[in-house]
């Protein structure tokens, strides 16, 4: 739990920076958000919610001593996590193709290009750190799945599965905040 609190503080600093810049540059945030693919972001949201469900099933299977089911649910969770990362790769590639990578080669047509670059920088910082946490989670789940395969857990002792589940749910919850903050900025106003 202490580790998760430190993670909340870590992401909290980035969310605070996001909030300040959004207050200072609301038009740029709207323009930058429109550059993100809401379909891919929405798909990733559904994928991660599904992975939270499969992770909960893995914990439940471990609690009831069902080793094979624990392994299968963990593997399915990892497949969903990998699906998320593959989709994120294609999003990043699209940004690269459009020259929307912050730095000297950043290109954006519009009156708020410099501020949109800040939005895109925060997009990459937040989603990149989230993806790194997904990779770490993938490693943790791989280890836990191997341990479950070897019969190391029982209905009496399944703590590592439960702790891995807490971490995975934390990563999913971070995305639940990232999706609307990045992809849905002022979309309702722009559609009307």
mmCIF file of C-alpha atoms in Angstrom:
data_model
loop_
_atom_site.group_PDB
_atom_site.id
_atom_site.type_symbol
_atom_site.label_atom_id
_atom_site.label_comp_id
_atom_site.label_asym_id
_atom_site.label_seq_id
_atom_site.Cartn_x
_atom_site.Cartn_y
_atom_site.Cartn_z
ATOM 1 C CA UNK A 1 0.000 0.000 0.000
ATOM 2 C CA UNK A 2 2.877 2.367 0.761
ATOM 3 C CA UNK A 3 4.309 1.695 -2.691
ATOM 4 C CA UNK A 4 0.940 2.495 -4.288
ATOM 5 C CA UNK A 5 0.753 5.751 -2.321
ATOM 6 C CA UNK A 6 4.149 6.768 -3.701
ATOM 7 C CA UNK A 7 2.882 5.979 -7.192
ATOM 8 C CA UNK A 8 -0.188 8.161 -6.608
ATOM 9 C CA UNK A 9 2.105 11.013 -5.563
ATOM 10 C CA UNK A 10 4.297 10.444 -8.613
ATOM 11 C CA UNK A 11 1.396 10.647 -11.055
ATOM 12 C CA UNK A 12 -0.177 13.391 -8.911
ATOM 13 C CA UNK A 13 2.665 15.754 -9.775
ATOM 14 C CA UNK A 14 2.092 15.205 -13.474
ATOM 15 C CA UNK A 15 -1.657 15.665 -13.051
ATOM 16 C CA UNK A 16 -0.978 18.945 -11.224
ATOM 17 C CA UNK A 17 1.214 20.177 -14.090
ATOM 18 C CA UNK A 18 -1.494 19.135 -16.547
ATOM 19 C CA UNK A 19 -4.122 21.060 -14.564
ATOM 20 C CA UNK A 20 -2.087 24.263 -14.386
ATOM 21 C CA UNK A 21 -1.320 24.275 -18.101
ATOM 22 C CA UNK A 22 -4.922 23.483 -18.946
ATOM 23 C CA UNK A 23 -6.050 26.506 -16.912
ATOM 24 C CA UNK A 24 -3.452 28.711 -18.637
ATOM 25 C CA UNK A 25 -4.031 27.431 -22.201
ATOM 26 C CA UNK A 26 -7.608 26.102 -22.560
ATOM 27 C CA UNK A 27 -7.796 26.697 -26.342
ATOM 28 C CA UNK A 28 -4.515 24.871 -26.942
ATOM 29 C CA UNK A 29 -5.712 21.963 -24.794
ATOM 30 C CA UNK A 30 -8.836 21.670 -26.953
ATOM 31 C CA UNK A 31 -6.774 21.789 -30.151
ATOM 32 C CA UNK A 32 -4.263 19.277 -28.841
ATOM 33 C CA UNK A 33 -6.938 16.884 -27.670
ATOM 34 C CA UNK A 34 -8.463 16.856 -31.160
ATOM 35 C CA UNK A 35 -5.135 15.511 -32.440
ATOM 36 C CA UNK A 36 -5.637 12.342 -30.386
ATOM 37 C CA UNK A 37 -7.527 9.381 -31.793
ATOM 38 C CA UNK A 38 -10.580 8.997 -29.560
ATOM 39 C CA UNK A 39 -11.448 5.611 -31.108
ATOM 40 C CA UNK A 40 -8.058 4.126 -30.212
ATOM 41 C CA UNK A 41 -8.124 5.745 -26.769
ATOM 42 C CA UNK A 42 -11.655 4.456 -26.170
ATOM 43 C CA UNK A 43 -10.701 0.981 -27.349
ATOM 44 C CA UNK A 44 -7.768 0.999 -24.951
ATOM 45 C CA UNK A 45 -10.110 2.033 -22.142
ATOM 46 C CA UNK A 46 -12.369 -0.954 -22.823
ATOM 47 C CA UNK A 47 -9.321 -3.245 -23.063
ATOM 48 C CA UNK A 48 -7.995 -2.094 -19.685
ATOM 49 C CA UNK A 49 -11.366 -2.362 -17.979
ATOM 50 C CA UNK A 50 -11.536 -5.908 -19.343
ATOM 51 C CA UNK A 51 -8.044 -6.604 -17.995
ATOM 52 C CA UNK A 52 -9.130 -5.427 -14.549
ATOM 53 C CA UNK A 53 -11.997 -7.913 -14.707
ATOM 54 C CA UNK A 54 -9.727 -10.782 -15.731
ATOM 55 C CA UNK A 55 -7.269 -9.802 -12.983
ATOM 56 C CA UNK A 56 -10.099 -9.908 -10.435
ATOM 57 C CA UNK A 57 -11.007 -13.378 -11.728
ATOM 58 C CA UNK A 58 -7.346 -14.440 -11.337
ATOM 59 C CA UNK A 59 -7.333 -13.279 -7.709
ATOM 60 C CA UNK A 60 -10.621 -15.080 -7.066
ATOM 61 C CA UNK A 61 -9.297 -18.273 -8.648
ATOM 62 C CA UNK A 62 -6.209 -18.060 -6.427
ATOM 63 C CA UNK A 63 -8.391 -17.508 -3.349
ATOM 64 C CA UNK A 64 -10.299 -20.697 -4.127
ATOM 65 C CA UNK A 65 -7.138 -22.699 -4.838
ATOM 66 C CA UNK A 66 -7.783 -23.149 -8.571
ATOM 67 C CA UNK A 67 -4.223 -23.029 -9.913
ATOM 68 C CA UNK A 68 -5.027 -23.685 -13.568
ATOM 69 C CA UNK A 69 -7.757 -21.033 -13.618
ATOM 70 C CA UNK A 70 -5.394 -18.588 -11.901
ATOM 71 C CA UNK A 71 -2.796 -19.117 -14.625
ATOM 72 C CA UNK A 72 -5.372 -18.810 -17.408
ATOM 73 C CA UNK A 73 -6.861 -15.579 -16.013
ATOM 74 C CA UNK A 74 -3.383 -14.113 -15.538
ATOM 75 C CA UNK A 75 -2.432 -15.021 -19.110
ATOM 76 C CA UNK A 76 -5.615 -13.412 -20.428
ATOM 77 C CA UNK A 77 -4.860 -10.302 -18.376
ATOM 78 C CA UNK A 78 -1.392 -10.168 -19.942
ATOM 79 C CA UNK A 79 -2.850 -10.578 -23.435
ATOM 80 C CA UNK A 80 -5.160 -7.630 -22.790
ATOM 81 C CA UNK A 81 -2.227 -5.604 -21.425
ATOM 82 C CA UNK A 82 -0.200 -6.432 -24.530
ATOM 83 C CA UNK A 83 -3.174 -5.425 -26.698
ATOM 84 C CA UNK A 84 -3.207 -2.059 -24.926
ATOM 85 C CA UNK A 85 0.510 -1.553 -25.616
ATOM 86 C CA UNK A 86 0.188 -2.506 -29.290
ATOM 87 C CA UNK A 87 -2.633 0.016 -29.749
ATOM 88 C CA UNK A 88 -0.553 2.641 -27.928
ATOM 89 C CA UNK A 89 2.376 1.887 -30.275
ATOM 90 C CA UNK A 90 0.199 2.659 -33.293
ATOM 91 C CA UNK A 91 -0.959 5.895 -31.651
ATOM 92 C CA UNK A 92 2.653 6.912 -31.053
ATOM 93 C CA UNK A 93 3.620 5.998 -34.614
ATOM 94 C CA UNK A 94 0.806 8.170 -35.940
ATOM 95 C CA UNK A 95 2.105 11.095 -33.862
ATOM 96 C CA UNK A 96 5.585 10.453 -35.285
ATOM 97 C CA UNK A 97 4.259 10.410 -38.861
ATOM 98 C CA UNK A 98 2.503 13.751 -38.279
ATOM 99 C CA UNK A 99 5.651 15.282 -36.713
ATOM 100 C CA UNK A 100 3.812 15.702 -33.425
ATOM 101 C CA UNK A 101 6.789 14.584 -31.368
ATOM 102 C CA UNK A 102 7.792 17.480 -29.085
ATOM 103 C CA UNK A 103 11.150 18.984 -29.901
ATOM 104 C CA UNK A 104 12.843 20.857 -32.739
ATOM 105 C CA UNK A 105 10.939 18.979 -35.492
ATOM 106 C CA UNK A 106 7.481 19.489 -33.953
ATOM 107 C CA UNK A 107 4.979 20.692 -36.551
ATOM 108 C CA UNK A 108 1.486 21.937 -35.865
ATOM 109 C CA UNK A 109 -0.638 24.363 -37.835
ATOM 110 C CA UNK A 110 -2.604 26.705 -35.662
ATOM 111 C CA UNK A 111 -2.393 29.812 -33.541
ATOM 112 C CA UNK A 112 -1.458 27.915 -30.368
ATOM 113 C CA UNK A 113 1.293 25.647 -31.734
ATOM 114 C CA UNK A 114 3.725 26.269 -28.864
ATOM 115 C CA UNK A 115 1.069 25.522 -26.252
ATOM 116 C CA UNK A 116 -0.197 22.471 -28.158
ATOM 117 C CA UNK A 117 3.375 21.195 -28.006
ATOM 118 C CA UNK A 118 3.142 21.425 -24.193
ATOM 119 C CA UNK A 119 -0.096 19.396 -24.318
ATOM 120 C CA UNK A 120 1.528 16.770 -26.552
ATOM 121 C CA UNK A 121 4.571 16.701 -24.249
ATOM 122 C CA UNK A 122 2.342 15.974 -21.270
ATOM 123 C CA UNK A 123 0.451 13.407 -23.349
ATOM 124 C CA UNK A 124 3.699 11.548 -24.027
ATOM 125 C CA UNK A 125 4.920 11.925 -20.439
ATOM 126 C CA UNK A 126 1.676 10.661 -18.905
ATOM 127 C CA UNK A 127 0.955 7.878 -21.388
ATOM 128 C CA UNK A 128 4.619 6.891 -21.634
ATOM 129 C CA UNK A 129 4.918 6.488 -17.873
ATOM 130 C CA UNK A 130 1.633 4.621 -17.876
ATOM 131 C CA UNK A 131 2.962 2.294 -20.587
ATOM 132 C CA UNK A 132 6.147 1.759 -18.555
ATOM 133 C CA UNK A 133 3.982 0.770 -15.591
ATOM 134 C CA UNK A 134 2.113 -1.617 -17.887
ATOM 135 C CA UNK A 135 5.420 -3.247 -18.891
ATOM 136 C CA UNK A 136 6.410 -3.583 -15.237
ATOM 137 C CA UNK A 137 2.984 -5.089 -14.546
ATOM 138 C CA UNK A 138 3.504 -7.509 -17.413
ATOM 139 C CA UNK A 139 6.735 -8.672 -15.788
ATOM 140 C CA UNK A 140 5.046 -9.031 -12.396
ATOM 141 C CA UNK A 141 2.131 -10.977 -13.868
ATOM 142 C CA UNK A 142 4.505 -13.234 -15.800
ATOM 143 C CA UNK A 143 6.302 -14.111 -12.577
ATOM 144 C CA UNK A 144 3.053 -14.665 -10.691
ATOM 145 C CA UNK A 145 1.659 -16.819 -13.534
ATOM 146 C CA UNK A 146 4.830 -18.940 -13.472
ATOM 147 C CA UNK A 147 4.546 -19.338 -9.712
ATOM 148 C CA UNK A 148 0.872 -20.317 -10.061
ATOM 149 C CA UNK A 149 1.816 -22.802 -12.786
ATOM 150 C CA UNK A 150 4.317 -24.344 -10.376
ATOM 151 C CA UNK A 151 1.590 -24.690 -7.713
ATOM 152 C CA UNK A 152 3.048 -22.166 -5.275
ATOM 153 C CA UNK A 153 -0.334 -20.725 -4.264
ATOM 154 C CA UNK A 154 -3.253 -22.202 -2.380
ATOM 155 C CA UNK A 155 -6.532 -21.106 -0.856
ATOM 156 C CA UNK A 156 -4.524 -20.439 2.322
ATOM 157 C CA UNK A 157 -1.736 -18.375 0.669
ATOM 158 C CA UNK A 158 -2.325 -16.264 -2.417
ATOM 159 C CA UNK A 159 -0.942 -12.908 -1.232
ATOM 160 C CA UNK A 160 1.381 -12.341 -4.244
ATOM 161 C CA UNK A 161 -1.546 -12.738 -6.645
ATOM 162 C CA UNK A 162 -3.568 -10.262 -4.622
ATOM 163 C CA UNK A 163 -0.683 -7.748 -4.476
ATOM 164 C CA UNK A 164 -0.116 -8.057 -8.228
ATOM 165 C CA UNK A 165 -3.840 -7.458 -8.664
ATOM 166 C CA UNK A 166 -3.669 -4.255 -6.618
ATOM 167 C CA UNK A 167 -0.823 -2.991 -8.786
ATOM 168 C CA UNK A 168 -2.655 -3.897 -11.994
ATOM 169 C CA UNK A 169 -5.859 -2.196 -10.830
ATOM 170 C CA UNK A 170 -3.861 0.911 -9.904
ATOM 171 C CA UNK A 171 -2.426 1.093 -13.427
ATOM 172 C CA UNK A 172 -5.930 0.670 -14.851
ATOM 173 C CA UNK A 173 -7.317 3.417 -12.614
ATOM 174 C CA UNK A 174 -4.586 5.795 -13.772
ATOM 175 C CA UNK A 175 -5.777 5.222 -17.353
ATOM 176 C CA UNK A 176 -9.382 5.875 -16.301
ATOM 177 C CA UNK A 177 -8.185 9.374 -15.337
ATOM 178 C CA UNK A 178 -5.893 9.816 -18.353
ATOM 179 C CA UNK A 179 -8.500 9.010 -20.977
ATOM 180 C CA UNK A 180 -10.916 11.875 -20.246
ATOM 181 C CA UNK A 181 -8.145 14.321 -19.343
ATOM 182 C CA UNK A 182 -6.351 13.785 -22.643
ATOM 183 C CA UNK A 183 -8.899 12.545 -25.173
ATOM 184 C CA UNK A 184 -12.153 14.216 -24.143
ATOM 185 C CA UNK A 185 -11.029 17.816 -23.571
ATOM 186 C CA UNK A 186 -13.900 20.069 -24.647
ATOM 187 C CA UNK A 187 -15.232 17.459 -27.133
ATOM 188 C CA UNK A 188 -18.886 17.972 -26.170
ATOM 189 C CA UNK A 189 -18.546 21.718 -26.827
ATOM 190 C CA UNK A 190 -16.849 21.090 -30.183
ATOM 191 C CA UNK A 191 -19.576 18.709 -31.351
ATOM 192 C CA UNK A 192 -22.427 21.145 -30.707
#
